[in-house]
Amino acid sequence: MSSPIDQNPTAPPAKAGPSASPSVIPEFAPVPEGRPRRRYSVVGTGHRAGMYIDALRGEHADVGEIVAWCDPNPGRIDYYDGSLGLPRYAPKDLELMVKENRVDVVIVTSPDVHHAELVDRALRAGADAVVEKPLTTTAEGCRLITDAVAETGRDVVMTFNYRYAPRNSSLREVITSGRIGQVTSVHFEWVLDTMHGADYFRRWHRDKANSGGLLIHKSSHHFDLVNWWLGDSPARVFALGGLKFYGAEAAAQRGLGERPERGTGVAGDPFALDLRQDPRLKALYLDSEHYDGYRRDQDPFAPGVTIEDNMSLLVEYAGGATMTYSLNAHSPWEGYRVTVNGTEGRAELDVVERGFIDLDEQGQVVLDPSATHADSTDDQRPQRDRLLVQRHWGRAQEYPIPAGIGGHGGGDAILLKDVFRRDLRLGDDPLSRAAGYLDGVRAVAVGIAANRSLVSRMPVDVADLGLGVDLT
């Protein structure tokens, strides 16, 4: 059966040894003189929004400008706005914001549960949208966005930054070159350590109604990578998993004893996040929580956790390939391993983002729990990314990976160039990294099906989800 997006070529590899293509690091033309800047608004001014705000105030200020804020919490707007005095709006006034400020693009960095509604309203108000992953958390959200795109003709950009990480782009290059033949199966293991992984159980993500669980919020990154690597769409999903480590019940089973309600002010606890120690987190959350009552530093073992921390999936793709996938959120190290088997060989990507978690003198971890650049050096498990390619009856060869700079394996900086300067790219992207709403639907389709499978304990066909679009 052929793949619905693009065939995995089976052309023989080049006779020379493997080399990284310059297409992994794209180039862009200078901004034409006199070109007006695009007008952006930011909806949801939490920590994640900072990446886009910093970009539009820094490297990409010549192509775009922020003209309005939208958030129910005025304290968070205050942090980013400073003395600029830009117009600010509540979410209920999004349409008014677009109209009054002639907004070209709405950047959606709100909690996941609100993505679909905000994108739908932005498009219908006459703006394009840039959306943080995941696109949405439900099949209903997929239908809402699909209908809005069809009826308005507006553009939706998905910010799948992991596509742009040079190591992941290099694997895409290997697969599409035909070096390992037609892909038959993928094994994908991702581990989050007890600093980054625990953080999902402190924040609003801990409630599945807000985030869809890690299979939507976190794994949509991973499922998008596989969809993109294979040029294929998911067709059937079976999932097992549960809450095994975090949450009140698991804590009681392990005899952890009484736990604090929150991390700020707690000393000597590696699971406690003290917001006072990070100026940005303090301003965005601790100093602003009196506006809405949101606590960013909840104890990961406190009651109320409704998401899983251990998940295992089997996924069948429309083109015939299969994937085994696992996600663990309480590993002592952080990173991932991907194995791609093909009819002519095998590719293996091994990534260590943080080898271990180093505690300070008070027994606590470094500040920003999701910042893997705050890594610890481990001689036995050093930070690295390595891509091996081995054809049948041949020796394994290491495939060069260009150096990446910045977050998400170097993907953030390249993504931001593509988001804000896509029309200035020199030539087409042979790796097709730019993602739209259909890519977002394909990614969350796996998580939505997996969540249903966790309940039914049966395989779920993606075609039965009612996503509003035929992915095959």
Coordinates of C-alpha atoms in Angstrom, one line a residue, residues 110-120 135-136:
S110 CA -2.4 29.4 25.9
P111 CA -3.1 26.2 27.8
D112 CA -3.8 23.4 25.3
V113 CA -7.5 23.1 26.1
H114 CA -8.1 26.5 24.6
H115 CA -6.1 26.2 21.4
A116 CA -9.0 25.1 19.1
E117 CA -11.4 27.9 20.2
L118 CA -8.7 30.6 19.9
V119 CA -7.5 29.5 16.5
D120 CA -11.1 29.2 15.2
L135 CA -2.9 21.8 17.8
T136 CA -5.7 20.8 20.1

